[in-house]
Amino acid sequence: MKGQFFIIGALLICSLLYIGLAPTISVTVADSADMGRLAENMESELPHALNIGAVSPGVPGALMGFSNFSADAAHGRGISMKCLWVAIEPGQGSVNVTVGNLMGAEETVGIDVDGTYMAVRVPDGAFNYTELPVSGPSFTVNITHADGGTAAEMPSNKTSLYAFLQLSRGGDVTRKEILA
Amino acid sequence: MKGQWKTMEAVVSGIVMLMFVAGLFAAHSQTLSAPPVKGWDALSAVNDRGLLRGYAQSLDTAAIEREAGNTGYLSGYNYTVAICNATSCDGSAPSADQVFASSFIVAGDDSYAPAEVILYAYRG
């Protein structure tokens, strides 16, 4: 009989606790389709970060800072975000190529500009740069890395951006390549 | 024998209490494939009109709430907006039984100022 009173007492206490505490506990619901939307979001904002940040804090600072900020925000939603970006800025008879790496491991990125090739090794969480010669109003660039790459013709007189994004939550993975 | 029954009943009551407490304080978030309110669409619409970056940079949560409400995607729901930069958040999640959270990340408007705009939609 005493033992049964233990069980009844436990159930009573649980019920009182639930009545008292339940209204203060809210459930926050996240949309599982938001990985694709985050990819779209990055497609519009990474180039914008480059444009407005080119002077201050500078191209590497703006892109590394914004990539890190976005990865932290994504992490808050249970999304793992990895990012690799390549910014190509015009120079005098050359282009300055900066590669940023937030892929979680060291990356070696192949950059071929009009037939001149350079392998740029970048530690995780850092950026590295190189300079490659160009002539004429545009150039052909071929970017290769462990997860993909692209080939494109770019104008010699403006800053261009390539980015690779990998978003994952559990078994779901979304990849996106951005060219701007 | 009686003592063993009392012991078992006490153990069962202890397990009931522990399970209840564990469930009460367990992670209280869930993921739905299609929540009924289109918070992201509302924020995206405000961004498409060229307004979201400026309001986020000036931490104007009221303006974003007004513009998001005007999109029509939030009808039938109450909503609040929070703007979070690298160091702090302006605004917070509401206290409601079920809150739908959508966010949009911006890099800044006319200068570099990354921020996350979070729209919380809820009923009641």
PDB file of C-alpha atoms in Angstrom:
ATOM      1  CA  MET A   1       0.000   0.000   0.000  1.00  0.00           C
ATOM      2  CA  LYS A   2       2.835   2.424   0.900  1.00  0.00           C
ATOM      3  CA  GLY A   3       4.560   1.739  -2.397  1.00  0.00           C
ATOM      4  CA  GLN A   4       1.389   2.534  -4.300  1.00  0.00           C
ATOM      5  CA  PHE A   5       1.230   5.829  -2.466  1.00  0.00           C
ATOM      6  CA  PHE A   6       4.769   6.528  -3.774  1.00  0.00           C
ATOM      7  CA  ILE A   7       3.539   6.101  -7.332  1.00  0.00           C
ATOM      8  CA  ILE A   8       0.407   8.162  -6.767  1.00  0.00           C
ATOM      9  CA  GLY A   9       2.489  10.871  -5.105  1.00  0.00           C
ATOM     10  CA  ALA A  10       4.971  10.885  -7.999  1.00  0.00           C
ATOM     11  CA  LEU A  11       2.148  11.253 -10.528  1.00  0.00           C
ATOM     12  CA  LEU A  12       0.574  14.064  -8.478  1.00  0.00           C
ATOM     13  CA  ILE A  13       3.869  15.951  -8.246  1.00  0.00           C
ATOM     14  CA  CYS A  14       4.481  15.522 -11.976  1.00  0.00           C
ATOM     15  CA  SER A  15       0.995  16.824 -12.751  1.00  0.00           C
ATOM     16  CA  LEU A  16       1.449  19.872 -10.528  1.00  0.00           C
ATOM     17  CA  LEU A  17       4.856  20.581 -12.079  1.00  0.00           C
ATOM     18  CA  TYR A  18       3.438  20.246 -15.578  1.00  0.00           C
ATOM     19  CA  ILE A  19       0.538  22.582 -14.812  1.00  0.00           C
ATOM     20  CA  GLY A  20       2.932  25.112 -13.336  1.00  0.00           C
ATOM     21  CA  LEU A  21       5.800  24.912 -15.812  1.00  0.00           C
ATOM     22  CA  ALA A  22       4.273  23.957 -19.167  1.00  0.00           C
ATOM     23  CA  PRO A  23       3.079  27.498 -20.059  1.00  0.00           C
ATOM     24  CA  THR A  24       6.647  28.795 -19.707  1.00  0.00           C
ATOM     25  CA  ILE A  25       8.151  26.304 -22.127  1.00  0.00           C
ATOM     26  CA  SER A  26       7.858  27.228 -25.772  1.00  0.00           C
ATOM     27  CA  VAL A  27       8.752  25.145 -28.766  1.00  0.00           C
ATOM     28  CA  THR A  28      10.640  26.837 -31.559  1.00  0.00           C
ATOM     29  CA  VAL A  29       9.995  25.314 -34.943  1.00  0.00           C
ATOM     30  CA  ALA A  30      12.538  25.588 -37.757  1.00  0.00           C
ATOM     31  CA  ASP A  31      11.696  25.023 -41.390  1.00  0.00           C
ATOM     32  CA  SER A  32      13.611  22.004 -42.743  1.00  0.00           C
ATOM     33  CA  ALA A  33      13.641  23.553 -46.231  1.00  0.00           C
ATOM     34  CA  ASP A  34      15.744  26.407 -44.903  1.00  0.00           C
ATOM     35  CA  MET A  35      19.046  24.918 -46.143  1.00  0.00           C
ATOM     36  CA  GLY A  36      18.119  25.755 -49.722  1.00  0.00           C
ATOM     37  CA  ARG A  37      16.984  29.191 -48.619  1.00  0.00           C
ATOM     38  CA  LEU A  38      20.249  29.765 -46.751  1.00  0.00           C
ATOM     39  CA  ALA A  39      22.110  28.876 -49.936  1.00  0.00           C
ATOM     40  CA  GLU A  40      20.015  31.450 -51.834  1.00  0.00           C
ATOM     41  CA  ASN A  41      20.663  33.947 -49.062  1.00  0.00           C
ATOM     42  CA  MET A  42      24.439  33.446 -49.392  1.00  0.00           C
ATOM     43  CA  GLU A  43      24.202  33.747 -53.168  1.00  0.00           C
ATOM     44  CA  SER A  44      22.906  37.288 -52.788  1.00  0.00           C
ATOM     45  CA  GLU A  45      24.874  38.396 -49.739  1.00  0.00           C
ATOM     46  CA  LEU A  46      28.409  37.048 -50.300  1.00  0.00           C
ATOM     47  CA  PRO A  47      28.929  39.197 -53.426  1.00  0.00           C
ATOM     48  CA  HIS A  48      27.327  42.125 -51.592  1.00  0.00           C
ATOM     49  CA  ALA A  49      29.745  41.637 -48.675  1.00  0.00           C
ATOM     50  CA  LEU A  50      32.595  41.795 -51.194  1.00  0.00           C
ATOM     51  CA  ASN A  51      31.235  45.004 -52.777  1.00  0.00           C
ATOM     52  CA  ILE A  52      30.624  46.967 -49.591  1.00  0.00           C
ATOM     53  CA  GLY A  53      33.620  45.570 -47.725  1.00  0.00           C
ATOM     54  CA  ALA A  54      36.253  46.030 -50.442  1.00  0.00           C
ATOM     55  CA  VAL A  55      37.502  49.304 -48.912  1.00  0.00           C
ATOM     56  CA  SER A  56      36.824  48.559 -45.247  1.00  0.00           C
ATOM     57  CA  PRO A  57      37.626  46.025 -43.834  1.00  0.00           C
ATOM     58  CA  GLY A  58      39.059  44.934 -47.191  1.00  0.00           C
ATOM     59  CA  VAL A  59      38.270  41.938 -49.396  1.00  0.00           C
ATOM     60  CA  PRO A  60      39.754  39.181 -47.197  1.00  0.00           C
ATOM     61  CA  GLY A  61      38.356  40.723 -44.017  1.00  0.00           C
ATOM     62  CA  ALA A  62      34.861  41.165 -45.440  1.00  0.00           C
ATOM     63  CA  LEU A  63      34.618  37.700 -46.970  1.00  0.00           C
ATOM     64  CA  MET A  64      36.234  35.823 -44.062  1.00  0.00           C
ATOM     65  CA  GLY A  65      34.218  37.838 -41.550  1.00  0.00           C
ATOM     66  CA  PHE A  66      30.925  37.359 -43.348  1.00  0.00           C
ATOM     67  CA  SER A  67      31.543  33.647 -43.996  1.00  0.00           C
ATOM     68  CA  ASN A  68      32.333  33.094 -40.321  1.00  0.00           C
ATOM     69  CA  PHE A  69      29.317  35.130 -39.209  1.00  0.00           C
ATOM     70  CA  SER A  70      27.015  33.173 -41.525  1.00  0.00           C
ATOM     71  CA  ALA A  71      28.467  29.829 -40.438  1.00  0.00           C
ATOM     72  CA  ASP A  72      27.824  30.768 -36.794  1.00  0.00           C
ATOM     73  CA  ALA A  73      24.259  31.823 -37.593  1.00  0.00           C
ATOM     74  CA  ALA A  74      23.691  28.587 -39.516  1.00  0.00           C
ATOM     75  CA  HIS A  75      25.116  26.576 -36.614  1.00  0.00           C
ATOM     76  CA  GLY A  76      22.483  28.149 -34.382  1.00  0.00           C
ATOM     77  CA  ARG A  77      19.877  26.530 -36.612  1.00  0.00           C
ATOM     78  CA  GLY A  78      21.564  23.139 -36.553  1.00  0.00           C
ATOM     79  CA  ILE A  79      23.097  23.614 -40.009  1.00  0.00           C
ATOM     80  CA  SER A  80      26.791  22.986 -40.643  1.00  0.00           C
ATOM     81  CA  MET A  81      28.067  25.467 -43.221  1.00  0.00           C
ATOM     82  CA  LYS A  82      31.372  25.059 -45.045  1.00  0.00           C
ATOM     83  CA  CYS A  83      32.629  27.636 -47.491  1.00  0.00           C
ATOM     84  CA  LEU A  84      35.493  28.162 -49.929  1.00  0.00           C
ATOM     85  CA  TRP A  85      35.775  31.494 -51.753  1.00  0.00           C
ATOM     86  CA  VAL A  86      38.053  32.929 -54.409  1.00  0.00           C
ATOM     87  CA  ALA A  87      38.151  36.698 -54.975  1.00  0.00           C
ATOM     88  CA  ILE A  88      39.898  38.008 -58.080  1.00  0.00           C
ATOM     89  CA  GLU A  89      40.796  41.706 -58.043  1.00  0.00           C
ATOM     90  CA  PRO A  90      42.210  43.696 -60.961  1.00  0.00           C
ATOM     91  CA  GLY A  91      45.822  44.838 -60.770  1.00  0.00           C
ATOM     92  CA  GLN A  92      48.355  46.361 -63.167  1.00  0.00           C
ATOM     93  CA  GLY A  93      48.764  43.757 -65.914  1.00  0.00           C
ATOM     94  CA  SER A  94      47.790  41.091 -63.421  1.00  0.00           C
ATOM     95  CA  VAL A  95      45.032  39.920 -61.106  1.00  0.00           C
ATOM     96  CA  ASN A  96      45.301  39.469 -57.339  1.00  0.00           C
ATOM     97  CA  VAL A  97      43.694  36.174 -56.352  1.00  0.00           C
ATOM     98  CA  THR A  98      42.688  35.656 -52.711  1.00  0.00           C
ATOM     99  CA  VAL A  99      41.436  32.265 -51.536  1.00  0.00           C
ATOM    100  CA  GLY A 100      39.553  31.855 -48.254  1.00  0.00           C
ATOM    101  CA  ASN A 101      38.921  28.503 -46.618  1.00  0.00           C
ATOM    102  CA  LEU A 102      36.222  27.519 -44.123  1.00  0.00           C
ATOM    103  CA  MET A 103      35.955  23.882 -45.242  1.00  0.00           C
ATOM    104  CA  GLY A 104      37.087  22.384 -41.964  1.00  0.00           C
ATOM    105  CA  ALA A 105      40.474  21.195 -43.287  1.00  0.00           C
ATOM    106  CA  GLU A 106      43.406  22.527 -45.298  1.00  0.00           C
ATOM    107  CA  GLU A 107      42.555  23.034 -48.963  1.00  0.00           C
ATOM    108  CA  THR A 108      44.699  23.274 -52.084  1.00  0.00           C
ATOM    109  CA  VAL A 109      42.953  25.310 -54.754  1.00  0.00           C
ATOM    110  CA  GLY A 110      44.168  25.277 -58.364  1.00  0.00           C
ATOM    111  CA  ILE A 111      43.950  28.665 -60.092  1.00  0.00           C
ATOM    112  CA  ASP A 112      44.640  28.833 -63.830  1.00  0.00           C
ATOM    113  CA  VAL A 113      44.463  32.310 -65.383  1.00  0.00           C
ATOM    114  CA  ASP A 114      44.970  32.384 -69.156  1.00  0.00           C
ATOM    115  CA  GLY A 115      47.174  29.300 -68.948  1.00  0.00           C
ATOM    116  CA  THR A 116      49.283  30.362 -65.959  1.00  0.00           C
ATOM    117  CA  TYR A 117      48.665  27.910 -63.127  1.00  0.00           C
ATOM    118  CA  MET A 118      49.201  28.276 -59.381  1.00  0.00           C
ATOM    119  CA  ALA A 119      48.248  25.857 -56.587  1.00  0.00           C
ATOM    120  CA  VAL A 120      47.229  27.904 -53.567  1.00  0.00           C
ATOM    121  CA  ARG A 121      47.394  26.076 -50.253  1.00  0.00           C
ATOM    122  CA  VAL A 122      45.123  27.498 -47.570  1.00  0.00           C
ATOM    123  CA  PRO A 123      44.848  26.333 -43.959  1.00  0.00           C
ATOM    124  CA  ASP A 124      41.356  25.994 -42.513  1.00  0.00           C
ATOM    125  CA  GLY A 125      39.985  29.276 -41.184  1.00  0.00           C
ATOM    126  CA  ALA A 126      42.525  31.342 -43.109  1.00  0.00           C
ATOM    127  CA  PHE A 127      43.140  32.953 -46.487  1.00  0.00           C
ATOM    128  CA  ASN A 128      46.054  33.026 -48.901  1.00  0.00           C
ATOM    129  CA  TYR A 129      46.757  34.941 -52.074  1.00  0.00           C
ATOM    130  CA  THR A 130      48.702  34.968 -55.269  1.00  0.00           C
ATOM    131  CA  GLU A 131      49.155  37.203 -58.308  1.00  0.00           C
ATOM    132  CA  LEU A 132      48.803  36.011 -61.881  1.00  0.00           C
ATOM    133  CA  PRO A 133      49.445  37.906 -65.140  1.00  0.00           C
ATOM    134  CA  VAL A 134      46.668  38.923 -67.517  1.00  0.00           C
ATOM    135  CA  SER A 135      46.462  40.942 -70.692  1.00  0.00           C
ATOM    136  CA  GLY A 136      43.421  42.248 -72.512  1.00  0.00           C
ATOM    137  CA  PRO A 137      39.973  43.284 -71.299  1.00  0.00           C
ATOM    138  CA  SER A 138      39.054  39.822 -70.057  1.00  0.00           C
ATOM    139  CA  PHE A 139      40.665  36.586 -68.991  1.00  0.00           C
ATOM    140  CA  THR A 140      39.742  32.938 -68.623  1.00  0.00           C
ATOM    141  CA  VAL A 141      40.023  31.465 -65.145  1.00  0.00           C
ATOM    142  CA  ASN A 142      39.823  27.820 -64.181  1.00  0.00           C
ATOM    143  CA  ILE A 143      39.324  27.112 -60.476  1.00  0.00           C
ATOM    144  CA  THR A 144      39.632  23.573 -59.116  1.00  0.00           C
ATOM    145  CA  HIS A 145      39.322  22.219 -55.590  1.00  0.00           C
ATOM    146  CA  ALA A 146      38.526  18.932 -53.867  1.00  0.00           C
ATOM    147  CA  ASP A 147      34.748  19.415 -54.120  1.00  0.00           C
ATOM    148  CA  GLY A 148      34.407  20.939 -57.573  1.00  0.00           C
ATOM    149  CA  GLY A 149      35.370  24.068 -59.416  1.00  0.00           C
ATOM    150  CA  THR A 150      34.458  26.218 -62.373  1.00  0.00           C
ATOM    151  CA  ALA A 151      35.762  27.748 -65.564  1.00  0.00           C
ATOM    152  CA  ALA A 152      34.662  31.226 -66.565  1.00  0.00           C
ATOM    153  CA  GLU A 153      35.593  34.307 -68.529  1.00  0.00           C
ATOM    154  CA  MET A 154      35.926  37.349 -66.306  1.00  0.00           C
ATOM    155  CA  PRO A 155      36.504  41.058 -66.995  1.00  0.00           C
ATOM    156  CA  SER A 156      39.989  42.315 -66.148  1.00  0.00           C
ATOM    157  CA  ASN A 157      38.741  45.623 -64.738  1.00  0.00           C
ATOM    158  CA  LYS A 158      36.400  44.466 -61.951  1.00  0.00           C
ATOM    159  CA  THR A 159      36.518  42.245 -58.897  1.00  0.00           C
ATOM    160  CA  SER A 160      34.969  38.817 -59.373  1.00  0.00           C
ATOM    161  CA  LEU A 161      33.968  36.162 -56.881  1.00  0.00           C
ATOM    162  CA  TYR A 162      33.660  32.386 -56.912  1.00  0.00           C
ATOM    163  CA  ALA A 163      32.340  30.587 -53.841  1.00  0.00           C
ATOM    164  CA  PHE A 164      31.562  26.994 -52.993  1.00  0.00           C
ATOM    165  CA  LEU A 165      29.060  26.333 -50.210  1.00  0.00           C
ATOM    166  CA  GLN A 166      28.229  23.065 -48.500  1.00  0.00           C
ATOM    167  CA  LEU A 167      25.327  23.055 -46.049  1.00  0.00           C
ATOM    168  CA  SER A 168      24.418  19.958 -44.072  1.00  0.00           C
ATOM    169  CA  ARG A 169      22.012  18.952 -41.360  1.00  0.00           C
ATOM    170  CA  GLY A 170      21.990  15.281 -40.411  1.00  0.00           C
ATOM    171  CA  GLY A 171      22.008  13.300 -43.633  1.00  0.00           C
ATOM    172  CA  ASP A 172      20.783  16.220 -45.783  1.00  0.00           C
ATOM    173  CA  VAL A 173      23.432  18.022 -47.813  1.00  0.00           C
ATOM    174  CA  THR A 174      23.011  21.052 -50.080  1.00  0.00           C
ATOM    175  CA  ARG A 175      25.861  22.311 -52.264  1.00  0.00           C
ATOM    176  CA  LYS A 176      25.972  25.542 -54.199  1.00  0.00           C
ATOM    177  CA  GLU A 177      28.527  27.270 -56.376  1.00  0.00           C
ATOM    178  CA  ILE A 178      28.326  31.044 -56.650  1.00  0.00           C
ATOM    179  CA  LEU A 179      29.851  33.089 -59.454  1.00  0.00           C
ATOM    180  CA  ALA A 180      29.577  36.875 -59.395  1.00  0.00           C
TER     181      ALA A 180
ATOM    182  CA  MET B   1       8.055 -10.100  -0.068  1.00  0.00           C
ATOM    183  CA  LYS B   2       6.053  -7.029   0.996  1.00  0.00           C
ATOM    184  CA  GLY B   3       9.290  -5.055   1.336  1.00  0.00           C
ATOM    185  CA  GLN B   4      10.338  -6.048  -2.164  1.00  0.00           C
ATOM    186  CA  TRP B   5       7.013  -4.859  -3.579  1.00  0.00           C
ATOM    187  CA  LYS B   6       7.408  -1.535  -1.770  1.00  0.00           C
ATOM    188  CA  THR B   7      10.925  -1.207  -3.121  1.00  0.00           C
ATOM    189  CA  MET B   8       9.785  -1.935  -6.664  1.00  0.00           C
ATOM    190  CA  GLU B   9       6.913   0.528  -6.372  1.00  0.00           C
ATOM    191  CA  ALA B  10       9.284   3.183  -5.046  1.00  0.00           C
ATOM    192  CA  VAL B  11      11.669   2.521  -7.941  1.00  0.00           C
ATOM    193  CA  VAL B  12       8.805   2.799 -10.456  1.00  0.00           C
ATOM    194  CA  SER B  13       7.726   6.124  -8.972  1.00  0.00           C
ATOM    195  CA  GLY B  14      11.334   7.345  -9.127  1.00  0.00           C
ATOM    196  CA  ILE B  15      11.582   6.356 -12.786  1.00  0.00           C
ATOM    197  CA  VAL B  16       8.311   8.149 -13.544  1.00  0.00           C
ATOM    198  CA  MET B  17       9.664  11.324 -11.934  1.00  0.00           C
ATOM    199  CA  LEU B  18      13.025  11.110 -13.721  1.00  0.00           C
ATOM    200  CA  MET B  19      11.416  10.491 -17.115  1.00  0.00           C
ATOM    201  CA  PHE B  20       9.105  13.422 -16.582  1.00  0.00           C
ATOM    202  CA  VAL B  21      11.921  15.781 -15.605  1.00  0.00           C
ATOM    203  CA  ALA B  22      14.100  14.594 -18.505  1.00  0.00           C
ATOM    204  CA  GLY B  23      11.249  15.131 -20.950  1.00  0.00           C
ATOM    205  CA  LEU B  24      10.399  18.523 -19.522  1.00  0.00           C
ATOM    206  CA  PHE B  25      13.898  19.901 -19.911  1.00  0.00           C
ATOM    207  CA  ALA B  26      14.849  18.091 -23.086  1.00  0.00           C
ATOM    208  CA  ALA B  27      15.534  20.031 -26.290  1.00  0.00           C
ATOM    209  CA  HIS B  28      12.361  21.903 -27.103  1.00  0.00           C
ATOM    210  CA  SER B  29      12.751  22.503 -30.746  1.00  0.00           C
ATOM    211  CA  GLN B  30      11.561  20.575 -33.750  1.00  0.00           C
ATOM    212  CA  THR B  31      11.899  20.704 -37.506  1.00  0.00           C
ATOM    213  CA  LEU B  32       8.916  20.616 -39.808  1.00  0.00           C
ATOM    214  CA  SER B  33       9.045  20.079 -43.531  1.00  0.00           C
ATOM    215  CA  ALA B  34       6.478  22.792 -44.199  1.00  0.00           C
ATOM    216  CA  PRO B  35       5.535  25.128 -41.353  1.00  0.00           C
ATOM    217  CA  PRO B  36       2.191  26.865 -41.910  1.00  0.00           C
ATOM    218  CA  VAL B  37       3.610  30.402 -41.813  1.00  0.00           C
ATOM    219  CA  LYS B  38       5.967  31.763 -44.483  1.00  0.00           C
ATOM    220  CA  GLY B  39       8.378  33.800 -42.402  1.00  0.00           C
ATOM    221  CA  TRP B  40      11.312  33.416 -44.774  1.00  0.00           C
ATOM    222  CA  ASP B  41       9.186  34.459 -47.725  1.00  0.00           C
ATOM    223  CA  ALA B  42       8.169  37.583 -45.815  1.00  0.00           C
ATOM    224  CA  LEU B  43      11.791  38.522 -45.046  1.00  0.00           C
ATOM    225  CA  SER B  44      12.881  37.709 -48.573  1.00  0.00           C
ATOM    226  CA  ALA B  45      10.116  39.949 -49.947  1.00  0.00           C
ATOM    227  CA  VAL B  46      11.293  42.831 -47.763  1.00  0.00           C
ATOM    228  CA  ASN B  47      14.848  42.226 -48.990  1.00  0.00           C
ATOM    229  CA  ASP B  48      13.718  42.135 -52.623  1.00  0.00           C
ATOM    230  CA  ARG B  49      12.266  45.618 -52.124  1.00  0.00           C
ATOM    231  CA  GLY B  50      15.725  46.812 -51.076  1.00  0.00           C
ATOM    232  CA  LEU B  51      14.643  47.613 -47.503  1.00  0.00           C
ATOM    233  CA  LEU B  52      15.941  44.813 -45.301  1.00  0.00           C
ATOM    234  CA  ARG B  53      19.653  45.673 -45.327  1.00  0.00           C
ATOM    235  CA  GLY B  54      19.098  49.299 -44.350  1.00  0.00           C
ATOM    236  CA  TYR B  55      16.667  48.510 -41.543  1.00  0.00           C
ATOM    237  CA  ALA B  56      18.971  45.762 -40.242  1.00  0.00           C
ATOM    238  CA  GLN B  57      21.976  48.090 -40.259  1.00  0.00           C
ATOM    239  CA  SER B  58      20.036  50.705 -38.266  1.00  0.00           C
ATOM    240  CA  LEU B  59      18.592  48.012 -35.929  1.00  0.00           C
ATOM    241  CA  ASP B  60      15.046  49.084 -36.840  1.00  0.00           C
ATOM    242  CA  THR B  61      13.050  46.000 -35.785  1.00  0.00           C
ATOM    243  CA  ALA B  62       9.736  47.896 -35.876  1.00  0.00           C
ATOM    244  CA  ALA B  63      10.212  48.849 -39.524  1.00  0.00           C
ATOM    245  CA  ILE B  64      11.000  45.257 -40.504  1.00  0.00           C
ATOM    246  CA  GLU B  65       7.938  44.034 -38.586  1.00  0.00           C
ATOM    247  CA  ARG B  66       5.792  46.587 -40.408  1.00  0.00           C
ATOM    248  CA  GLU B  67       7.172  45.727 -43.836  1.00  0.00           C
ATOM    249  CA  ALA B  68       7.005  41.960 -43.192  1.00  0.00           C
ATOM    250  CA  GLY B  69       3.378  42.331 -42.134  1.00  0.00           C
ATOM    251  CA  ASN B  70       2.602  44.200 -45.356  1.00  0.00           C
ATOM    252  CA  THR B  71       3.782  41.244 -47.462  1.00  0.00           C
ATOM    253  CA  GLY B  72       0.675  39.198 -46.582  1.00  0.00           C
ATOM    254  CA  TYR B  73       2.708  36.082 -45.752  1.00  0.00           C
ATOM    255  CA  LEU B  74       2.056  36.396 -42.023  1.00  0.00           C
ATOM    256  CA  SER B  75      -1.726  36.695 -41.910  1.00  0.00           C
ATOM    257  CA  GLY B  76      -3.274  34.972 -38.925  1.00  0.00           C
ATOM    258  CA  TYR B  77      -0.045  35.138 -36.914  1.00  0.00           C
ATOM    259  CA  ASN B  78       1.545  37.490 -34.446  1.00  0.00           C
ATOM    260  CA  TYR B  79       5.218  38.165 -35.093  1.00  0.00           C
ATOM    261  CA  THR B  80       8.257  39.886 -33.697  1.00  0.00           C
ATOM    262  CA  VAL B  81      11.668  40.555 -35.181  1.00  0.00           C
ATOM    263  CA  ALA B  82      15.126  40.353 -33.634  1.00  0.00           C
ATOM    264  CA  ILE B  83      18.311  41.671 -35.257  1.00  0.00           C
ATOM    265  CA  CYS B  84      21.544  40.020 -34.150  1.00  0.00           C
ATOM    266  CA  ASN B  85      25.039  41.159 -35.026  1.00  0.00           C
ATOM    267  CA  ALA B  86      28.314  39.569 -33.932  1.00  0.00           C
ATOM    268  CA  THR B  87      28.050  40.836 -30.379  1.00  0.00           C
ATOM    269  CA  SER B  88      24.390  41.305 -29.395  1.00  0.00           C
ATOM    270  CA  CYS B  89      20.739  40.983 -30.367  1.00  0.00           C
ATOM    271  CA  ASP B  90      18.094  43.696 -30.537  1.00  0.00           C
ATOM    272  CA  GLY B  91      14.778  41.948 -29.795  1.00  0.00           C
ATOM    273  CA  SER B  92      14.101  38.440 -28.546  1.00  0.00           C
ATOM    274  CA  ALA B  93      11.939  35.370 -29.076  1.00  0.00           C
ATOM    275  CA  PRO B  94       8.370  35.637 -27.751  1.00  0.00           C
ATOM    276  CA  SER B  95       6.952  33.413 -25.016  1.00  0.00           C
ATOM    277  CA  ALA B  96       4.401  31.274 -26.807  1.00  0.00           C
ATOM    278  CA  ASP B  97       3.629  27.582 -27.043  1.00  0.00           C
ATOM    279  CA  GLN B  98       4.876  27.182 -30.604  1.00  0.00           C
ATOM    280  CA  VAL B  99       7.093  29.725 -32.304  1.00  0.00           C
ATOM    281  CA  PHE B 100       8.089  29.559 -35.975  1.00  0.00           C
ATOM    282  CA  ALA B 101      11.529  31.096 -36.532  1.00  0.00           C
ATOM    283  CA  SER B 102      12.873  32.235 -39.913  1.00  0.00           C
ATOM    284  CA  SER B 103      16.057  34.153 -40.485  1.00  0.00           C
ATOM    285  CA  PHE B 104      17.796  36.119 -43.225  1.00  0.00           C
ATOM    286  CA  ILE B 105      21.469  37.080 -43.086  1.00  0.00           C
ATOM    287  CA  VAL B 106      22.581  40.438 -44.486  1.00  0.00           C
ATOM    288  CA  ALA B 107      26.102  41.768 -45.033  1.00  0.00           C
ATOM    289  CA  GLY B 108      25.193  45.408 -44.396  1.00  0.00           C
ATOM    290  CA  ASP B 109      23.676  48.232 -46.427  1.00  0.00           C
ATOM    291  CA  ASP B 110      26.150  50.904 -47.519  1.00  0.00           C
ATOM    292  CA  SER B 111      28.944  49.635 -45.279  1.00  0.00           C
ATOM    293  CA  TYR B 112      30.044  46.257 -43.986  1.00  0.00           C
ATOM    294  CA  ALA B 113      27.824  45.343 -41.003  1.00  0.00           C
ATOM    295  CA  PRO B 114      26.760  41.690 -40.972  1.00  0.00           C
ATOM    296  CA  ALA B 115      23.537  40.894 -39.141  1.00  0.00           C
ATOM    297  CA  GLU B 116      20.999  38.102 -38.839  1.00  0.00           C
ATOM    298  CA  VAL B 117      17.351  39.171 -39.017  1.00  0.00           C
ATOM    299  CA  ILE B 118      15.140  36.647 -37.211  1.00  0.00           C
ATOM    300  CA  LEU B 119      11.369  36.711 -37.587  1.00  0.00           C
ATOM    301  CA  TYR B 120       9.365  34.864 -34.911  1.00  0.00           C
ATOM    302  CA  ALA B 121       5.757  34.041 -35.814  1.00  0.00           C
ATOM    303  CA  TYR B 122       3.276  32.636 -33.331  1.00  0.00           C
ATOM    304  CA  ARG B 123      -0.420  32.380 -32.562  1.00  0.00           C
ATOM    305  CA  GLY B 124      -2.172  33.740 -29.487  1.00  0.00           C
TER     306      GLY B 124
END
